[in-house]
Coordinates of C-alpha atoms (C1' of nucleotides) in Angstrom, one line a residue:
Chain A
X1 CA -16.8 -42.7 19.7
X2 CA -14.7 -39.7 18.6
X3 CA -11.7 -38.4 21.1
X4 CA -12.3 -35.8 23.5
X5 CA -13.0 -32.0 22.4
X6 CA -10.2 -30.2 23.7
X7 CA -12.0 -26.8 22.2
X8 CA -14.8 -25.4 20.0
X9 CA -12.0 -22.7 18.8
X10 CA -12.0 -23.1 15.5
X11 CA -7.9 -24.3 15.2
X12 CA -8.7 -27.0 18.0
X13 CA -5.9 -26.6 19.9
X14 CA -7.9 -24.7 22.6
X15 CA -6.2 -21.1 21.3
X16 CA -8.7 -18.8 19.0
X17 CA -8.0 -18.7 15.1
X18 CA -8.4 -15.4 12.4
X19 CA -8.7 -18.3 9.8
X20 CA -12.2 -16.9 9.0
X21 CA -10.1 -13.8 8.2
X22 CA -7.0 -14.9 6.9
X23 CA -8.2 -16.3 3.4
X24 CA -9.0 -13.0 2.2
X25 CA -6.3 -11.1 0.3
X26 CA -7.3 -7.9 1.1
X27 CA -6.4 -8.8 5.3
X28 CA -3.0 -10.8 3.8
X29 CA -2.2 -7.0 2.6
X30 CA -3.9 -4.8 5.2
X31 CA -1.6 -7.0 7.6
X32 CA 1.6 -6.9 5.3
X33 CA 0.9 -2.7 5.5
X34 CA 0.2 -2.7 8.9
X35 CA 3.7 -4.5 9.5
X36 CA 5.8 -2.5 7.4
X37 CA 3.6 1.2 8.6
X38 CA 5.4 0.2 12.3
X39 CA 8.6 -0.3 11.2
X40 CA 8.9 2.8 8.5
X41 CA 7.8 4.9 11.4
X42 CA 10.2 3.1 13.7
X43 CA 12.6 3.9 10.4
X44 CA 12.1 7.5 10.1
X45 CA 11.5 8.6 13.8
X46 CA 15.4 9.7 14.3
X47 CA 15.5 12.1 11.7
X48 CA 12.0 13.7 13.0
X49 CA 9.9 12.6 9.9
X50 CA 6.6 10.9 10.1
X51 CA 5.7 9.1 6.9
X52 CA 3.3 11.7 6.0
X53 CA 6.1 14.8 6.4
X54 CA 8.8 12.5 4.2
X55 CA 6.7 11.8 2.0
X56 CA 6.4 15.5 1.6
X57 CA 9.8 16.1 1.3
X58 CA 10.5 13.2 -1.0
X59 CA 7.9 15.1 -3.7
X60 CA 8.4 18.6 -3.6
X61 CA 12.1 17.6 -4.2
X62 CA 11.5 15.4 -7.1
X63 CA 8.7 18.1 -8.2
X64 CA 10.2 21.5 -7.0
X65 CA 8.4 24.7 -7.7
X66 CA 4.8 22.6 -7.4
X67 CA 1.9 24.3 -5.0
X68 CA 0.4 22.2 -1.7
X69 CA -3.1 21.5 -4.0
X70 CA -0.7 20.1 -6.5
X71 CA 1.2 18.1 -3.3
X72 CA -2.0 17.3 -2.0
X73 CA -3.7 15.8 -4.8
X74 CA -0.4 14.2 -5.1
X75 CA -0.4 12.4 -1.7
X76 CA -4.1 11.9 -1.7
X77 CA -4.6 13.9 1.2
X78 CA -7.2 17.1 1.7
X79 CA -5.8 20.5 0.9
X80 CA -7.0 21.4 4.6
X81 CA -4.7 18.5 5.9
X82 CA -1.8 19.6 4.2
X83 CA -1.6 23.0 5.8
X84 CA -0.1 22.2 9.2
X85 CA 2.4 19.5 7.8
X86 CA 3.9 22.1 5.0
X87 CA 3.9 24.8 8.5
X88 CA 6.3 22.1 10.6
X89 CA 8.5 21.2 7.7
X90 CA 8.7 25.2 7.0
X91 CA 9.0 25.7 10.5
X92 CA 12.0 23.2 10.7
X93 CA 14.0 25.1 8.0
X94 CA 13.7 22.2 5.8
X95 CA 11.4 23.8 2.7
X96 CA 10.3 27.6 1.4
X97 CA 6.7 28.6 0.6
X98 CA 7.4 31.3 -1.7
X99 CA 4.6 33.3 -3.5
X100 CA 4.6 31.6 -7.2
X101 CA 5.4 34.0 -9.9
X102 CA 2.8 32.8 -12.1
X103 CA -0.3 32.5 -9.9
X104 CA -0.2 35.1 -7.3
X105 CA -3.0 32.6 -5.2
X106 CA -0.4 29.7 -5.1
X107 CA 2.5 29.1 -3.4
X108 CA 5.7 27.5 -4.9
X109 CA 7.5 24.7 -2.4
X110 CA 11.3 24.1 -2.9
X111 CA 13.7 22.1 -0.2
X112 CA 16.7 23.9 1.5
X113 CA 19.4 22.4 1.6
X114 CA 18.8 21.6 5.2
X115 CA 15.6 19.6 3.6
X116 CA 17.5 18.2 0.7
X117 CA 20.2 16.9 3.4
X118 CA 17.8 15.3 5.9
X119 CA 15.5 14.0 2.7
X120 CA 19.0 12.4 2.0
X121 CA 19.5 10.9 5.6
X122 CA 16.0 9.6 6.1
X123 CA 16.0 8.1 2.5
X124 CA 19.4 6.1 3.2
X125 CA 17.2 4.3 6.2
X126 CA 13.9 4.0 4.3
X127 CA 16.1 2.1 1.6
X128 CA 17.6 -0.2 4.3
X129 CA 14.0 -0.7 6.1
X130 CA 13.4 -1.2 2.6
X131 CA 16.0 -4.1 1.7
X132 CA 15.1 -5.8 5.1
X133 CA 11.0 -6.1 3.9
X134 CA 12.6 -7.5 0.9
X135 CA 15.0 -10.0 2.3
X136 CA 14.7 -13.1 1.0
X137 CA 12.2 -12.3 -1.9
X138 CA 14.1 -12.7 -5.1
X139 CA 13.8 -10.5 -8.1
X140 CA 10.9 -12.2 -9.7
X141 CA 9.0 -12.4 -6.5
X142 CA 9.3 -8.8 -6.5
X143 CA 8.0 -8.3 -9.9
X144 CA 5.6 -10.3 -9.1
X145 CA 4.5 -8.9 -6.3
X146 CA 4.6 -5.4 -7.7
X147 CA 2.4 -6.5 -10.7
X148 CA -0.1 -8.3 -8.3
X149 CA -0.5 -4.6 -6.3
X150 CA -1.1 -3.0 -9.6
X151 CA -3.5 -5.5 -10.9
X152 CA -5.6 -5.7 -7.7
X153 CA -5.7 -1.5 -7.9
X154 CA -6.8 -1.8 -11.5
X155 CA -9.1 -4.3 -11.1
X156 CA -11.4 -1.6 -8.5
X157 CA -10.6 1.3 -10.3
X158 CA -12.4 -0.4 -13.4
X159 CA -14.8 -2.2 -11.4
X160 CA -15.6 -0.5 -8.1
X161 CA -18.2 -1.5 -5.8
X162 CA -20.6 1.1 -5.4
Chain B
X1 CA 20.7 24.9 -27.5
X2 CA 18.7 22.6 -26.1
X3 CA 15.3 22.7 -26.1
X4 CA 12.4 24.5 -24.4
X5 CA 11.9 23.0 -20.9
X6 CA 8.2 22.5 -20.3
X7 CA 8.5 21.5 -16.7
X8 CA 10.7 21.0 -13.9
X9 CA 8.7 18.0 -12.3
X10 CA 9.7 15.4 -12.3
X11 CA 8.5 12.9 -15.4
X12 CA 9.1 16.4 -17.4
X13 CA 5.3 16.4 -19.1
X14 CA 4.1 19.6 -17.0
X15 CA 2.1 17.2 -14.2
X16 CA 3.9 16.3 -11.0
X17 CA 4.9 12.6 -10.2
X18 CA 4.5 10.4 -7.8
X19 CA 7.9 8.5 -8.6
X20 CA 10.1 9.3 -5.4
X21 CA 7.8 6.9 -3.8
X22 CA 6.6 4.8 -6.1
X23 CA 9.7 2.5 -6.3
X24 CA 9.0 1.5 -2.6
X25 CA 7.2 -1.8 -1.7
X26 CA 5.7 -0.2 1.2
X27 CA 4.3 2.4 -0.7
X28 CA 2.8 0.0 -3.3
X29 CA 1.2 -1.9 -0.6
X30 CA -0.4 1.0 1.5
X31 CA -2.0 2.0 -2.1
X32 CA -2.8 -1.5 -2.9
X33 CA -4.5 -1.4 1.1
X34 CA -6.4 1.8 0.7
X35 CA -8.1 0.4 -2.5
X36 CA -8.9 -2.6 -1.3
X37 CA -10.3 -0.8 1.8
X38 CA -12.7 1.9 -0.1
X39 CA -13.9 -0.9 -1.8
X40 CA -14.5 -3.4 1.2
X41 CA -16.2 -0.5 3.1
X42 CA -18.9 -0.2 0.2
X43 CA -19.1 -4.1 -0.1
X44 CA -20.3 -4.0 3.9
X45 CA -22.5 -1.3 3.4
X46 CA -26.1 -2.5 2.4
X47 CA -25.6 -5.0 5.5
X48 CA -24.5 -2.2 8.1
X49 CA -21.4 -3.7 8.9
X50 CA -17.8 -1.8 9.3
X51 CA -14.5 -3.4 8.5
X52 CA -14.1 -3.7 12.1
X53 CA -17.5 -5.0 12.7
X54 CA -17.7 -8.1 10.1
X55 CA -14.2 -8.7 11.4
X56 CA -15.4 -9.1 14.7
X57 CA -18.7 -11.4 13.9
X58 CA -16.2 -13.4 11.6
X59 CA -14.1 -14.4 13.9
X60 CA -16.9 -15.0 16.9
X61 CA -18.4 -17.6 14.2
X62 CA -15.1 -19.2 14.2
X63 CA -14.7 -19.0 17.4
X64 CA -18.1 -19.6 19.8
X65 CA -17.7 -18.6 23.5
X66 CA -14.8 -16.7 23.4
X67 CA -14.0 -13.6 25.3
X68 CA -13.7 -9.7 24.7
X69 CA -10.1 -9.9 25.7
X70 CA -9.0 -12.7 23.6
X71 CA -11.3 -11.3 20.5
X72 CA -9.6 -8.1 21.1
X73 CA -6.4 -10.0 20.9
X74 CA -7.0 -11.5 17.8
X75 CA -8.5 -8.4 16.5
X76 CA -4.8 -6.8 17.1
X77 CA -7.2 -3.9 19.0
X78 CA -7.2 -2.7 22.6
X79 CA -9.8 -3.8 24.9
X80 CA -11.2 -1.0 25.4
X81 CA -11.4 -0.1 21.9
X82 CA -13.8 -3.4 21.4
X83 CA -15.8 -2.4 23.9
X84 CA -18.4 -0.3 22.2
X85 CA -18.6 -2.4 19.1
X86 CA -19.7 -5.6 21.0
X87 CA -22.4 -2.5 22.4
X88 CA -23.3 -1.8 18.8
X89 CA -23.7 -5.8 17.3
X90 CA -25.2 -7.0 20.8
X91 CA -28.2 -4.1 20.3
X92 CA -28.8 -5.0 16.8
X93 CA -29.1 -8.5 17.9
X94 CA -26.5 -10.2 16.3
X95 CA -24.8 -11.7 19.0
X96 CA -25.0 -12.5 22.6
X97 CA -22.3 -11.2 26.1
X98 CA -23.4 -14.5 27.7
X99 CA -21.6 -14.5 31.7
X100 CA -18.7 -17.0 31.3
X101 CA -19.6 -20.4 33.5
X102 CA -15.9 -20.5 34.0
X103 CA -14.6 -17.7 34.7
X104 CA -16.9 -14.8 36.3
X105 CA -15.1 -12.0 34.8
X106 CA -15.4 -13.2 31.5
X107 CA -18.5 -12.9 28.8
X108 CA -18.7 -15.6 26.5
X109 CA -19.7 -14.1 22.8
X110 CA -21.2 -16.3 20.3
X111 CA -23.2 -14.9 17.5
X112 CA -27.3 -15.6 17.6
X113 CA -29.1 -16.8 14.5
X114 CA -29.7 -13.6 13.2
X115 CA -25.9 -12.9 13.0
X116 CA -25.1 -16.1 11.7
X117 CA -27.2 -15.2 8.6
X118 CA -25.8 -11.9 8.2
X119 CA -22.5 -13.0 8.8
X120 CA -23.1 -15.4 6.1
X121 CA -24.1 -12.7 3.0
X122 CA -21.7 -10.3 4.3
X123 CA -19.3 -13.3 3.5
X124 CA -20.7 -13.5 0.4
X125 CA -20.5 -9.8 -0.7
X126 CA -17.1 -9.9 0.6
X127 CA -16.1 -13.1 -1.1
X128 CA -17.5 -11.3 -5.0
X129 CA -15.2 -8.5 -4.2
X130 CA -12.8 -10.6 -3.1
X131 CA -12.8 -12.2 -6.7
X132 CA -13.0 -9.1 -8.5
X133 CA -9.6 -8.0 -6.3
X134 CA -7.4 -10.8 -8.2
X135 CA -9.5 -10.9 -11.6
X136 CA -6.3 -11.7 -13.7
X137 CA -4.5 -12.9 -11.2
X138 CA -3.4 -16.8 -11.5
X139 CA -3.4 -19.1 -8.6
X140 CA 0.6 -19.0 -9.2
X141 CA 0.8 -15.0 -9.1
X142 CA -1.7 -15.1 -6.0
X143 CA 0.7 -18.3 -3.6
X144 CA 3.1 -16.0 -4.9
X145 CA 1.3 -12.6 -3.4
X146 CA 0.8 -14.2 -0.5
X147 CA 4.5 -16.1 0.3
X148 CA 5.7 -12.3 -0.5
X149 CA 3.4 -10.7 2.0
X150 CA 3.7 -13.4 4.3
X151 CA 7.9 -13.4 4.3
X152 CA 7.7 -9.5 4.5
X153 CA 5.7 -9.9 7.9
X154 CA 8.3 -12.4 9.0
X155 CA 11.1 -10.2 8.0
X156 CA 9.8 -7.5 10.2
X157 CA 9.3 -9.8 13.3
X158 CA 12.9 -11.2 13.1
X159 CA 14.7 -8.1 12.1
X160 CA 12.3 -5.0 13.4
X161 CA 13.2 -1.7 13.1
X162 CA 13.9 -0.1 17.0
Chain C
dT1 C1' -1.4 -9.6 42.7
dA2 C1' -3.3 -10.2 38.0
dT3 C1' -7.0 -10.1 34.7
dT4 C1' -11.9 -8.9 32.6
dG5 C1' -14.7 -5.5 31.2
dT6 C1' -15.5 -0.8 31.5
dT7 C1' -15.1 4.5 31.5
dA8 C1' -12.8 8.5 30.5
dT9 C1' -9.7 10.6 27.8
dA10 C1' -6.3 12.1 24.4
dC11 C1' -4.0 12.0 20.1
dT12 C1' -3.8 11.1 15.2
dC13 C1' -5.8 10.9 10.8
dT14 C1' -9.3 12.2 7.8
dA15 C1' -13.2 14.8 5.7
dT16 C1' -16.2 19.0 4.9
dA17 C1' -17.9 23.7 5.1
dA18 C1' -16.8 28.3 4.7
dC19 C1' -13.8 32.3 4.5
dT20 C1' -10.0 35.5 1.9
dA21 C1' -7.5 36.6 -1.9
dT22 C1' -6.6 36.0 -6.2
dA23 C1' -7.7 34.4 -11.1
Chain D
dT1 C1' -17.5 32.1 -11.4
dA2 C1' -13.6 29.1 -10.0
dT3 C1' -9.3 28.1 -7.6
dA4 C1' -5.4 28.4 -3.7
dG5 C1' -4.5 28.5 0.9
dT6 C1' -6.5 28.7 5.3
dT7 C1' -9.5 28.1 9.6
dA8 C1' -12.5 25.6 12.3
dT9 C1' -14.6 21.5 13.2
dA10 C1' -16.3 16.9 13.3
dG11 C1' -15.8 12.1 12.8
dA12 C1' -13.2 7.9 12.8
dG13 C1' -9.5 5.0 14.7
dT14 C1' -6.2 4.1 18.2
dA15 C1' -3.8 4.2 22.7
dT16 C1' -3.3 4.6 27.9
dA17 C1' -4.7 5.2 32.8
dA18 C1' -7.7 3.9 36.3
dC19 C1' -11.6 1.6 38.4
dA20 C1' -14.9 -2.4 40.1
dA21 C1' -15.5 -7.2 40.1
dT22 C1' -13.4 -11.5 40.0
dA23 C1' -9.6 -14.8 39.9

DNA sequence: TATTGTTATACTCTATAACTATA
DNA sequence: TATAGTTATAGAGTATAACAATA
């Protein structure tokens, strides 16, 4: 009685399953960021950018004049961590670390316009990596989704474990 | 004529913002990831297990007698990179490198009581912060989460970047 | 020849302590 | 004293090459 046991895997088709993993949101979205981290870098590698140095660029242009503690706490990264990014981007011609007026400790960071121009390029593809994450998920999806991230981020801020 | 500028940031109150990247998907879901994943990490603590670890016991339970090379697989890890965390649960006891009785180059992992019973509060710790994750979240919001996550993942495959 | 488990290694990312110069 | 930028360093996590044993 009962037909033969092709496997003890648990899917039964004699291939291994990550269903004891897969039921948990938190995997659902480490895979989803997982996905979409390959392709951004995939994304940005022609112009020379690595998520972490357009990210960079993308915030000291929308915040110009602001210091690296300001960017760091910013990208929630260590001030130490941010040193050698803000070197290869100066380095590159692509932003100025000029002495701030105000605080003579801190430094102000602006984008040339070699940085505003490449910021411009690599933006262009993030949008279209961008729009191809999105295919097929219609507006209210999207909202949707969106609220979902923000709820689930809420919910640990006001309850965190440990 | 107009009046006083208090900042040059970007959402013009005097703080920098974090809005050039906000309006990505990918953005949101890396934030969304890192949450979860601070919070996950503290859930595991009191039973000495890792991310990695209770991913790797998980899956074992599911899946009795399988190899290093296929849990590696389904891992999404190298082989070599699994190596020393079968070292670390094997130690402690929680599972066993049994020699395969089919294939000689092969261990076949399955967990021993003592992981089964670990493996089954970790569950439990992970499950409670699993449901404080999508407090206020509907079972309609949270198919929805997970068809977007989902059809982003499939949109990567079909169309990938490079 | 190809694959399993392993070692060694290297590269990235992240986190902390401590220094200097300014405030 | 406290903060900004920096240096040095250590710890994860991840990736590849190469080897012995086995298929």
């Amino acid at each position: 009685m009962g037909k033969a046991v092709v496997s003890k895997f648990a899917n039964g088709d004699g291939t291994p399953s990550d269903d004891a993993l897969g039921g948990f949101v938190g995997y659902r979205i480490r895979r989803a960021w997982l996905a979409v981290q390959a392709d951004l870098v995939n994304a940005l590698k022609p112009f020379g950018l690595r998520i972490i140095t357009y990210s960079a660029l993308a915030l000291v242009m929308s915040n110009p004049g602001l210091s690296q503690a300001q960017l760091a706490t910013l990208m929630e990264i260590e001030r130490p961590n941010l040193v050698s990014i803000i070197d290869e981007l100066q380095k590159r011609g692509l932003l100025t670390r000029d002495k701030s007026p105000k605080d003579g400790r801190a430094y102000a960071l602006h984008l040339t316009t070699d940085g505003q121009a490449l910021l411009g390029s690599a933006t262009q593809a993030v949008r279209a990596h961008e729009a191809r994450l999105t295919h097929h998920i219609d507006d209210v999806s999207r909202e949707n989704l969106d609220a979902a991230l923000t709820q689930i981020r809420q919910n640990i801020e006001t309850k965190p474990n440990a």
